[in-house]
Amino acid sequence: GAQWDLDKTVVRAPADGYVTNLALRSGARVSSLPLAPVMAFIDTSDTLIGVEIAQINARYIEPGQAVEITFKFAPGRIFTGKVETVIQAVASGQTQTSGSAIAPSAILTAPLVVRVRLDDQAFAASLPAGATGTAAIFTDHVKATHIIRRVVLRQVAIMNYIDPL
């Protein structure tokens, strides 16, 4: 029984990645319950790019539409990609189940997230987790403004040299 218990103390990664914020020490007691995680695991097997958009604009976005993004991490550069999906659920759309009546609160318009896949997968893999930037999604709505948005995005990319914060 002791050998079986010892074998169960090995922590294995669920995918390629790395551990950060490690709070695990030899002899520490851990649980499989998510009450107090002992580490954060960063999955590097696939890079996910999330672009926050106002809910009012989500009605125009569809998978396959062209995207251009500039990252603070790579000032002066523009990366292309495609919309994969609009993640049409945010935490404010949920409520905790309990035996109590729901307390009323102000309903805020939270942004939705669009999942984007970059064309340059090598660059996507090199992005640090949490990298930020500015994106433009080119929809079929008001196509005449696309050229202006492309120019503004390139200005933002150049400004990332000057204002990296």
Tab-separated table of N, CA and C in Angstrom:
chain	number	residue	atom	x	y	z
A	1	GLY	N	0.814	-1.194	0.000
A	1	GLY	CA	0.000	0.000	0.000
A	1	GLY	C	0.858	1.259	0.000
A	2	ALA	N	1.979	1.217	0.729
A	2	ALA	CA	2.847	2.397	0.807
A	2	ALA	C	3.457	2.701	-0.553
A	3	GLN	N	3.859	1.642	-1.295
A	3	GLN	CA	4.434	1.853	-2.628
A	3	GLN	C	3.393	2.456	-3.570
A	4	TRP	N	2.148	1.990	-3.479
A	4	TRP	CA	1.077	2.538	-4.311
A	4	TRP	C	0.866	4.020	-3.993
A	5	ASP	N	0.842	4.371	-2.688
A	5	ASP	CA	0.701	5.769	-2.271
A	5	ASP	C	1.855	6.613	-2.805
A	6	LEU	N	3.067	6.068	-2.737
A	6	LEU	CA	4.243	6.786	-3.218
A	6	LEU	C	4.166	7.010	-4.733
A	7	ASP	N	3.698	6.014	-5.463
A	7	ASP	CA	3.557	6.149	-6.918
A	7	ASP	C	2.559	7.235	-7.292
A	8	LYS	N	1.583	7.476	-6.455
A	8	LYS	CA	0.552	8.483	-6.727
A	8	LYS	C	1.012	9.899	-6.375
A	9	THR	N	2.231	10.076	-5.887
A	9	THR	CA	2.734	11.410	-5.540
A	9	THR	C	3.430	12.088	-6.707
A	10	VAL	N	3.562	11.399	-7.823
A	10	VAL	CA	4.197	11.980	-8.997
A	10	VAL	C	3.195	12.899	-9.689
A	11	VAL	N	3.630	14.119	-9.998
A	11	VAL	CA	2.785	15.084	-10.695
A	11	VAL	C	3.199	15.078	-12.162
A	12	ARG	N	2.240	14.781	-13.037
A	12	ARG	CA	2.530	14.705	-14.468
A	12	ARG	C	1.789	15.809	-15.212
A	13	ALA	N	2.434	16.339	-16.229
A	13	ALA	CA	1.818	17.387	-17.045
A	13	ALA	C	0.803	16.761	-17.993
A	14	PRO	N	-0.331	17.430	-18.212
A	14	PRO	CA	-1.338	16.891	-19.127
A	14	PRO	C	-0.999	17.121	-20.598
A	15	ALA	N	-0.012	17.996	-20.871
A	15	ALA	CA	0.372	18.330	-22.251
A	15	ALA	C	1.762	18.948	-22.214
A	16	ASP	N	2.296	19.310	-23.401
A	16	ASP	CA	3.555	20.041	-23.437
A	16	ASP	C	3.357	21.391	-22.769
A	17	GLY	N	4.329	21.829	-22.001
A	17	GLY	CA	4.209	23.116	-21.331
A	17	GLY	C	5.219	23.258	-20.221
A	18	TYR	N	4.947	24.192	-19.333
A	18	TYR	CA	5.837	24.415	-18.192
A	18	TYR	C	5.024	24.866	-16.992
A	19	VAL	N	5.651	24.768	-15.840
A	19	VAL	CA	5.010	25.127	-14.581
A	19	VAL	C	5.533	26.482	-14.139
A	20	THR	N	4.627	27.308	-13.642
A	20	THR	CA	5.008	28.584	-13.055
A	20	THR	C	4.263	28.735	-11.734
A	21	ASN	N	4.694	29.658	-10.919
A	21	ASN	CA	4.070	29.907	-9.618
A	21	ASN	C	4.009	28.621	-8.786
A	22	LEU	N	5.128	27.940	-8.718
A	22	LEU	CA	5.214	26.665	-8.012
A	22	LEU	C	5.252	26.885	-6.508
A	23	ALA	N	4.304	26.297	-5.802
A	23	ALA	CA	4.253	26.384	-4.345
A	23	ALA	C	4.321	24.986	-3.740
A	24	LEU	N	4.936	24.074	-4.441
A	24	LEU	CA	5.005	22.680	-4.014
A	24	LEU	C	6.401	22.391	-3.484
A	25	ARG	N	6.467	21.867	-2.307
A	25	ARG	CA	7.731	21.511	-1.677
A	25	ARG	C	7.701	20.042	-1.277
A	26	SER	N	8.850	19.475	-1.113
A	26	SER	CA	8.952	18.082	-0.698
A	26	SER	C	8.247	17.903	0.644
A	27	GLY	N	7.364	16.911	0.696
A	27	GLY	CA	6.639	16.623	1.924
A	27	GLY	C	5.327	17.374	2.056
A	28	ALA	N	5.045	18.277	1.127
A	28	ALA	CA	3.801	19.044	1.203
A	28	ALA	C	2.617	18.141	0.867
A	29	ARG	N	1.495	18.400	1.509
A	29	ARG	CA	0.277	17.639	1.239
A	29	ARG	C	-0.533	18.395	0.197
A	30	VAL	N	-0.928	17.702	-0.853
A	30	VAL	CA	-1.739	18.315	-1.903
A	30	VAL	C	-3.019	17.515	-2.079
A	31	SER	N	-3.972	18.143	-2.706
A	31	SER	CA	-5.262	17.512	-2.940
A	31	SER	C	-5.637	17.681	-4.399
A	32	SER	N	-6.483	16.804	-4.894
A	32	SER	CA	-6.941	16.935	-6.270
A	32	SER	C	-8.070	17.960	-6.377
A	33	LEU	N	-8.550	18.454	-5.247
A	33	LEU	CA	-9.588	19.492	-5.271
A	33	LEU	C	-8.960	20.830	-5.635
A	34	PRO	N	-9.649	21.660	-6.385
A	34	PRO	CA	-9.063	22.938	-6.826
A	34	PRO	C	-9.173	24.050	-5.790
A	35	LEU	N	-9.130	23.723	-4.501
A	35	LEU	CA	-9.267	24.741	-3.465
A	35	LEU	C	-8.015	25.587	-3.310
A	36	ALA	N	-6.872	24.962	-3.392
A	36	ALA	CA	-5.611	25.685	-3.241
A	36	ALA	C	-4.586	25.074	-4.186
A	37	PRO	N	-4.543	25.524	-5.435
A	37	PRO	CA	-3.592	24.943	-6.377
A	37	PRO	C	-2.148	25.155	-5.917
A	38	VAL	N	-1.302	24.180	-6.187
A	38	VAL	CA	0.099	24.267	-5.781
A	38	VAL	C	1.004	24.727	-6.911
A	39	MET	N	0.436	24.903	-8.110
A	39	MET	CA	1.217	25.390	-9.244
A	39	MET	C	0.258	25.800	-10.359
A	40	ALA	N	0.776	26.600	-11.263
A	40	ALA	CA	0.029	26.943	-12.472
A	40	ALA	C	0.748	26.283	-13.642
A	41	PHE	N	-0.001	25.575	-14.464
A	41	PHE	CA	0.574	24.896	-15.622
A	41	PHE	C	0.230	25.678	-16.879
A	42	ILE	N	1.241	26.032	-17.670
A	42	ILE	CA	1.058	26.750	-18.922
A	42	ILE	C	1.191	25.748	-20.066
A	43	ASP	N	0.088	25.508	-20.760
A	43	ASP	CA	0.052	24.557	-21.876
A	43	ASP	C	0.612	25.236	-23.123
A	44	THR	N	1.714	24.717	-23.646
A	44	THR	CA	2.341	25.296	-24.839
A	44	THR	C	2.111	24.446	-26.090
A	45	SER	N	1.243	23.443	-25.997
A	45	SER	CA	1.010	22.581	-27.149
A	45	SER	C	0.264	23.315	-28.265
A	46	ASP	N	-0.491	24.355	-27.921
A	46	ASP	CA	-1.212	25.127	-28.919
A	46	ASP	C	-1.357	26.556	-28.403
A	47	THR	N	-1.060	27.531	-29.245
A	47	THR	CA	-1.174	28.930	-28.840
A	47	THR	C	-2.569	29.433	-29.163
A	48	LEU	N	-3.235	29.990	-28.161
A	48	LEU	CA	-4.555	30.566	-28.353
A	48	LEU	C	-4.442	32.076	-28.309
A	49	ILE	N	-5.003	32.737	-29.302
A	49	ILE	CA	-5.047	34.192	-29.335
A	49	ILE	C	-6.501	34.588	-29.121
A	50	GLY	N	-6.751	35.370	-28.099
A	50	GLY	CA	-8.094	35.850	-27.808
A	50	GLY	C	-8.166	37.349	-28.013
A	51	VAL	N	-9.135	37.793	-28.781
A	51	VAL	CA	-9.337	39.214	-29.053
A	51	VAL	C	-10.670	39.613	-28.433
A	52	GLU	N	-10.626	40.577	-27.498
A	52	GLU	CA	-11.860	41.046	-26.886
A	52	GLU	C	-12.559	42.024	-27.810
A	53	ILE	N	-13.866	41.829	-27.979
A	53	ILE	CA	-14.660	42.730	-28.815
A	53	ILE	C	-15.925	43.120	-28.055
A	54	ALA	N	-16.456	44.276	-28.385
A	54	ALA	CA	-17.727	44.693	-27.800
A	54	ALA	C	-18.829	43.761	-28.300
A	55	GLN	N	-19.788	43.466	-27.429
A	55	GLN	CA	-20.861	42.553	-27.806
A	55	GLN	C	-21.628	43.038	-29.036
A	56	ILE	N	-21.792	44.333	-29.174
A	56	ILE	CA	-22.556	44.889	-30.307
A	56	ILE	C	-21.904	44.527	-31.642
A	57	ASN	N	-20.569	44.350	-31.649
A	57	ASN	CA	-19.858	44.042	-32.888
A	57	ASN	C	-19.786	42.546	-33.186
A	58	ALA	N	-20.113	41.713	-32.208
A	58	ALA	CA	-20.018	40.262	-32.398
A	58	ALA	C	-20.948	39.763	-33.496
A	59	ARG	N	-21.999	40.485	-33.760
A	59	ARG	CA	-22.971	40.038	-34.773
A	59	ARG	C	-22.402	40.038	-36.182
A	60	TYR	N	-21.307	40.748	-36.402
A	60	TYR	CA	-20.700	40.832	-37.733
A	60	TYR	C	-19.551	39.837	-37.930
A	61	ILE	N	-19.111	39.205	-36.869
A	61	ILE	CA	-17.907	38.371	-36.940
A	61	ILE	C	-18.276	36.914	-37.171
A	62	GLU	N	-17.565	36.303	-38.142
A	62	GLU	CA	-17.793	34.904	-38.502
A	62	GLU	C	-16.460	34.191	-38.674
A	63	PRO	N	-16.426	32.894	-38.437
A	63	PRO	CA	-15.192	32.131	-38.663
A	63	PRO	C	-14.696	32.305	-40.097
A	64	GLY	N	-13.366	32.403	-40.242
A	64	GLY	CA	-12.745	32.531	-41.545
A	64	GLY	C	-12.433	33.960	-41.951
A	65	GLN	N	-12.952	34.948	-41.233
A	65	GLN	CA	-12.679	36.338	-41.591
A	65	GLN	C	-11.222	36.699	-41.314
A	66	ALA	N	-10.686	37.607	-42.116
A	66	ALA	CA	-9.286	38.023	-41.990
A	66	ALA	C	-9.089	38.885	-40.745
A	67	VAL	N	-7.919	38.704	-40.128
A	67	VAL	CA	-7.545	39.454	-38.930
A	67	VAL	C	-6.119	39.945	-39.110
A	68	GLU	N	-5.851	41.139	-38.626
A	68	GLU	CA	-4.483	41.650	-38.515
A	68	GLU	C	-4.262	42.046	-37.065
A	69	ILE	N	-3.087	41.680	-36.540
A	69	ILE	CA	-2.765	41.954	-35.140
A	69	ILE	C	-1.347	42.493	-35.040
A	70	THR	N	-1.169	43.464	-34.158
A	70	THR	CA	0.167	43.903	-33.777
A	70	THR	C	0.306	43.683	-32.280
A	71	PHE	N	1.448	43.186	-31.862
A	71	PHE	CA	1.687	42.882	-30.452
A	71	PHE	C	2.713	43.840	-29.870
A	72	LYS	N	2.541	44.191	-28.611
A	72	LYS	CA	3.543	44.997	-27.893
A	72	LYS	C	4.873	44.238	-27.873
A	73	PHE	N	4.788	42.923	-27.854
A	73	PHE	CA	5.957	42.051	-27.811
A	73	PHE	C	6.814	42.167	-29.073
A	74	ALA	N	6.183	42.538	-30.201
A	74	ALA	CA	6.875	42.636	-31.484
A	74	ALA	C	6.517	43.965	-32.152
A	75	PRO	N	7.039	45.085	-31.625
A	75	PRO	CA	6.657	46.389	-32.164
A	75	PRO	C	7.029	46.533	-33.639
A	76	GLY	N	6.178	47.262	-34.363
A	76	GLY	CA	6.438	47.528	-35.772
A	76	GLY	C	6.029	46.422	-36.725
A	77	ARG	N	5.547	45.308	-36.213
A	77	ARG	CA	5.187	44.179	-37.070
A	77	ARG	C	3.679	43.941	-37.046
A	78	ILE	N	3.166	43.509	-38.182
A	78	ILE	CA	1.744	43.171	-38.322
A	78	ILE	C	1.663	41.684	-38.659
A	79	PHE	N	0.795	40.971	-37.961
A	79	PHE	CA	0.612	39.541	-38.189
A	79	PHE	C	-0.806	39.298	-38.681
A	80	THR	N	-0.931	38.394	-39.631
A	80	THR	CA	-2.240	38.078	-40.186
A	80	THR	C	-2.750	36.769	-39.602
A	81	GLY	N	-4.053	36.604	-39.688
A	81	GLY	CA	-4.663	35.379	-39.194
A	81	GLY	C	-6.107	35.300	-39.629
A	82	LYS	N	-6.802	34.345	-39.068
A	82	LYS	CA	-8.217	34.131	-39.374
A	82	LYS	C	-8.991	33.925	-38.077
A	83	VAL	N	-10.251	34.340	-38.093
A	83	VAL	CA	-11.140	34.105	-36.966
A	83	VAL	C	-11.456	32.614	-36.918
A	84	GLU	N	-11.275	32.003	-35.756
A	84	GLU	CA	-11.676	30.604	-35.578
A	84	GLU	C	-13.111	30.520	-35.082
A	85	THR	N	-13.418	31.302	-34.044
A	85	THR	CA	-14.758	31.276	-33.460
A	85	THR	C	-14.968	32.482	-32.568
A	86	VAL	N	-16.208	32.798	-32.322
A	86	VAL	CA	-16.560	33.797	-31.315
A	86	VAL	C	-17.019	33.014	-30.092
A	87	ILE	N	-16.335	33.204	-28.994
A	87	ILE	CA	-16.707	32.513	-27.752
A	87	ILE	C	-17.858	33.308	-27.144
A	88	GLN	N	-19.059	32.805	-27.303
A	88	GLN	CA	-20.254	33.570	-26.968
A	88	GLN	C	-20.749	33.291	-25.555
A	89	ALA	N	-19.837	33.300	-24.614
A	89	ALA	CA	-20.241	33.145	-23.219
A	89	ALA	C	-19.225	33.859	-22.350
A	90	VAL	N	-19.710	34.604	-21.397
A	90	VAL	CA	-18.845	35.292	-20.437
A	90	VAL	C	-19.362	34.993	-19.038
A	91	ALA	N	-18.544	35.215	-18.041
A	91	ALA	CA	-18.899	34.882	-16.661
A	91	ALA	C	-20.164	35.588	-16.198
A	92	SER	N	-20.418	36.798	-16.689
A	92	SER	CA	-21.609	37.529	-16.243
A	92	SER	C	-22.901	36.864	-16.707
A	93	GLY	N	-22.807	35.898	-17.607
A	93	GLY	CA	-23.987	35.173	-18.065
A	93	GLY	C	-24.298	33.960	-17.204
A	94	GLN	N	-23.575	33.794	-16.121
A	94	GLN	CA	-23.745	32.639	-15.248
A	94	GLN	C	-24.217	33.080	-13.869
A	95	THR	N	-24.850	32.190	-13.164
A	95	THR	CA	-25.216	32.437	-11.774
A	95	THR	C	-24.899	31.192	-10.966
A	96	GLN	N	-24.538	31.384	-9.708
A	96	GLN	CA	-24.233	30.249	-8.833
A	96	GLN	C	-25.538	29.620	-8.359
A	97	THR	N	-25.630	28.314	-8.421
A	97	THR	CA	-26.827	27.648	-7.926
A	97	THR	C	-26.730	27.530	-6.412
A	98	SER	N	-27.805	27.872	-5.752
A	98	SER	CA	-27.848	27.757	-4.292
A	98	SER	C	-29.312	27.722	-3.874
A	99	GLY	N	-29.540	27.577	-2.598
A	99	GLY	CA	-30.905	27.575	-2.075
A	99	GLY	C	-31.413	28.975	-1.811
A	100	SER	N	-30.616	29.973	-2.130
A	100	SER	CA	-31.004	31.363	-1.860
A	100	SER	C	-31.553	32.021	-3.122
A	101	ALA	N	-32.351	33.067	-2.888
A	101	ALA	CA	-32.830	33.859	-4.022
A	101	ALA	C	-31.654	34.640	-4.600
A	102	ILE	N	-31.697	34.910	-5.881
A	102	ILE	CA	-30.609	35.629	-6.544
A	102	ILE	C	-30.693	37.104	-6.162
A	103	ALA	N	-29.577	37.644	-5.679
A	103	ALA	CA	-29.519	39.059	-5.328
A	103	ALA	C	-29.389	39.875	-6.604
A	104	PRO	N	-30.223	40.894	-6.774
A	104	PRO	CA	-30.119	41.700	-7.994
A	104	PRO	C	-28.831	42.509	-8.006
A	105	SER	N	-28.274	42.652	-9.189
A	105	SER	CA	-27.083	43.470	-9.352
A	105	SER	C	-27.129	44.093	-10.748
A	106	ALA	N	-26.319	45.103	-10.925
A	106	ALA	CA	-26.292	45.766	-12.226
A	106	ALA	C	-25.722	44.821	-13.273
A	107	ILE	N	-26.340	44.773	-14.431
A	107	ILE	CA	-25.850	43.944	-15.526
A	107	ILE	C	-24.934	44.808	-16.375
A	108	LEU	N	-23.689	44.399	-16.469
A	108	LEU	CA	-22.707	45.137	-17.239
A	108	LEU	C	-22.491	44.462	-18.590
A	109	THR	N	-22.210	45.251	-19.590
A	109	THR	CA	-21.923	44.701	-20.911
A	109	THR	C	-20.454	44.320	-20.956
A	110	ALA	N	-20.189	43.053	-20.802
A	110	ALA	CA	-18.816	42.554	-20.839
A	110	ALA	C	-18.443	42.233	-22.278
A	111	PRO	N	-17.167	42.367	-22.625
A	111	PRO	CA	-16.773	42.027	-23.997
A	111	PRO	C	-16.841	40.519	-24.230
A	112	LEU	N	-17.038	40.145	-25.473
A	112	LEU	CA	-16.933	38.739	-25.877
A	112	LEU	C	-15.518	38.520	-26.400
A	113	VAL	N	-15.140	37.275	-26.553
A	113	VAL	CA	-13.792	36.957	-27.004
A	113	VAL	C	-13.862	36.221	-28.335
A	114	VAL	N	-13.031	36.652	-29.269
A	114	VAL	CA	-12.903	36.003	-30.568
A	114	VAL	C	-11.598	35.226	-30.556
A	115	ARG	N	-11.667	33.959	-30.888
A	115	ARG	CA	-10.463	33.135	-30.959
A	115	ARG	C	-9.892	33.242	-32.362
A	116	VAL	N	-8.593	33.580	-32.431
A	116	VAL	CA	-7.907	33.821	-33.700
A	116	VAL	C	-6.738	32.866	-33.843
A	117	ARG	N	-6.520	32.364	-35.054
A	117	ARG	CA	-5.343	31.554	-35.351
A	117	ARG	C	-4.458	32.364	-36.285
A	118	LEU	N	-3.214	32.595	-35.828
A	118	LEU	CA	-2.261	33.344	-36.650
A	118	LEU	C	-1.765	32.484	-37.800
A	119	ASP	N	-1.482	33.116	-38.939
A	119	ASP	CA	-0.917	32.398	-40.086
A	119	ASP	C	0.517	31.966	-39.793
A	120	ASP	N	1.264	32.778	-39.057
A	120	ASP	CA	2.653	32.484	-38.702
A	120	ASP	C	2.678	31.709	-37.380
A	121	GLN	N	2.557	30.384	-37.477
A	121	GLN	CA	2.497	29.556	-36.273
A	121	GLN	C	3.811	29.539	-35.494
A	122	ALA	N	4.927	29.751	-36.175
A	122	ALA	CA	6.218	29.807	-35.474
A	122	ALA	C	6.252	31.023	-34.555
A	123	PHE	N	5.754	32.165	-35.032
A	123	PHE	CA	5.695	33.350	-34.175
A	123	PHE	C	4.702	33.128	-33.041
A	124	ALA	N	3.551	32.543	-33.359
A	124	ALA	CA	2.537	32.288	-32.333
A	124	ALA	C	3.115	31.446	-31.201
A	125	ALA	N	3.915	30.450	-31.551
A	125	ALA	CA	4.523	29.590	-30.531
A	125	ALA	C	5.533	30.347	-29.686
A	126	SER	N	6.122	31.414	-30.226
A	126	SER	CA	7.126	32.170	-29.473
A	126	SER	C	6.510	33.258	-28.591
A	127	LEU	N	5.211	33.530	-28.747
A	127	LEU	CA	4.559	34.558	-27.930
A	127	LEU	C	4.529	34.140	-26.465
A	128	PRO	N	4.917	35.029	-25.555
A	128	PRO	CA	4.780	34.684	-24.137
A	128	PRO	C	3.305	34.702	-23.736
A	129	ALA	N	2.938	33.867	-22.775
A	129	ALA	CA	1.562	33.839	-22.290
A	129	ALA	C	1.209	35.213	-21.742
A	130	GLY	N	0.059	35.728	-22.141
A	130	GLY	CA	-0.385	37.033	-21.666
A	130	GLY	C	0.070	38.199	-22.514
A	131	ALA	N	0.696	37.939	-23.668
A	131	ALA	CA	1.124	39.023	-24.559
A	131	ALA	C	-0.102	39.816	-25.006
A	132	THR	N	0.040	41.133	-25.075
A	132	THR	CA	-1.084	41.984	-25.460
A	132	THR	C	-0.804	42.705	-26.762
A	133	GLY	N	-1.862	43.209	-27.359
A	133	GLY	CA	-1.701	43.937	-28.606
A	133	GLY	C	-3.008	44.547	-29.051
A	134	THR	N	-3.059	44.894	-30.322
A	134	THR	CA	-4.236	45.504	-30.927
A	134	THR	C	-4.581	44.711	-32.183
A	135	ALA	N	-5.886	44.482	-32.384
A	135	ALA	CA	-6.315	43.662	-33.514
A	135	ALA	C	-7.387	44.367	-34.327
A	136	ALA	N	-7.464	43.985	-35.586
A	136	ALA	CA	-8.528	44.435	-36.483
A	136	ALA	C	-9.100	43.201	-37.169
A	137	ILE	N	-10.416	43.063	-37.098
A	137	ILE	CA	-11.105	41.961	-37.764
A	137	ILE	C	-11.871	42.569	-38.928
A	138	PHE	N	-11.621	42.052	-40.129
A	138	PHE	CA	-12.205	42.622	-41.333
A	138	PHE	C	-13.451	41.840	-41.732
A	139	THR	N	-14.602	42.426	-41.434
A	139	THR	CA	-15.898	41.803	-41.695
A	139	THR	C	-16.450	42.314	-43.027
A	140	ASP	N	-17.634	41.846	-43.391
A	140	ASP	CA	-18.306	42.325	-44.595
A	140	ASP	C	-19.066	43.628	-44.323
A	141	HIS	N	-19.075	44.058	-43.071
A	141	HIS	CA	-19.795	45.261	-42.668
A	141	HIS	C	-18.896	46.488	-42.831
A	142	VAL	N	-19.343	47.496	-43.517
A	142	VAL	CA	-18.639	48.771	-43.744
A	142	VAL	C	-17.222	48.516	-44.295
A	143	LYS	N	-17.152	47.813	-45.408
A	143	LYS	CA	-15.871	47.463	-46.032
A	143	LYS	C	-15.037	48.681	-46.420
A	144	ALA	N	-15.691	49.797	-46.688
A	144	ALA	CA	-14.972	50.997	-47.114
A	144	ALA	C	-13.996	51.497	-46.047
A	145	THR	N	-14.222	51.145	-44.793
A	145	THR	CA	-13.349	51.621	-43.711
A	145	THR	C	-12.148	50.705	-43.471
A	146	HIS	N	-12.073	49.583	-44.159
A	146	HIS	CA	-10.984	48.631	-43.915
A	146	HIS	C	-9.614	49.247	-44.177
A	147	ILE	N	-9.485	50.045	-45.215
A	147	ILE	CA	-8.189	50.646	-45.536
A	147	ILE	C	-7.753	51.601	-44.418
A	148	ILE	N	-8.711	52.339	-43.872
A	148	ILE	CA	-8.389	53.245	-42.761
A	148	ILE	C	-7.940	52.445	-41.546
A	149	ARG	N	-8.629	51.356	-41.259
A	149	ARG	CA	-8.267	50.519	-40.100
A	149	ARG	C	-6.884	49.911	-40.288
A	150	ARG	N	-6.551	49.526	-41.507
A	150	ARG	CA	-5.215	48.968	-41.771
A	150	ARG	C	-4.133	50.022	-41.520
A	151	VAL	N	-4.380	51.254	-41.942
A	151	VAL	CA	-3.413	52.339	-41.722
A	151	VAL	C	-3.254	52.615	-40.229
A	152	VAL	N	-4.362	52.709	-39.521
A	152	VAL	CA	-4.318	52.984	-38.076
A	152	VAL	C	-3.587	51.860	-37.347
A	153	LEU	N	-3.827	50.609	-37.732
A	153	LEU	CA	-3.153	49.482	-37.080
A	153	LEU	C	-1.643	49.559	-37.286
A	154	ARG	N	-1.205	49.976	-38.456
A	154	ARG	CA	0.235	50.120	-38.707
A	154	ARG	C	0.821	51.275	-37.898
A	155	GLN	N	0.041	52.314	-37.675
A	155	GLN	CA	0.499	53.399	-36.812
A	155	GLN	C	0.653	52.914	-35.378
A	156	VAL	N	-0.289	52.113	-34.917
A	156	VAL	CA	-0.208	51.535	-33.568
A	156	VAL	C	1.033	50.648	-33.459
A	157	ALA	N	1.308	49.857	-34.501
A	157	ALA	CA	2.481	48.969	-34.498
A	157	ALA	C	3.758	49.777	-34.338
A	158	ILE	N	3.864	50.922	-35.018
A	158	ILE	CA	5.056	51.775	-34.908
A	158	ILE	C	5.113	52.438	-33.533
A	159	MET	N	3.943	52.843	-33.024
A	159	MET	CA	3.885	53.477	-31.701
A	159	MET	C	4.294	52.511	-30.595
A	160	ASN	N	4.208	51.221	-30.837
A	160	ASN	CA	4.623	50.240	-29.829
A	160	ASN	C	6.127	50.363	-29.530
A	161	TYR	N	6.904	50.905	-30.455
A	161	TYR	CA	8.321	51.184	-30.172
A	161	TYR	C	8.443	52.288	-29.130
A	162	ILE	N	7.594	53.306	-29.258
A	162	ILE	CA	7.674	54.482	-28.402
A	162	ILE	C	6.987	54.270	-27.069
A	163	ASP	N	5.804	53.628	-27.091
A	163	ASP	CA	5.023	53.402	-25.878
A	163	ASP	C	4.799	51.910	-25.690
A	164	PRO	N	5.769	51.219	-25.093
A	164	PRO	CA	5.655	49.770	-24.966
A	164	PRO	C	4.744	49.302	-23.832
A	165	LEU	N	4.118	50.225	-23.126
A	165	LEU	CA	3.294	49.816	-21.983
A	165	LEU	C	1.872	49.618	-22.333
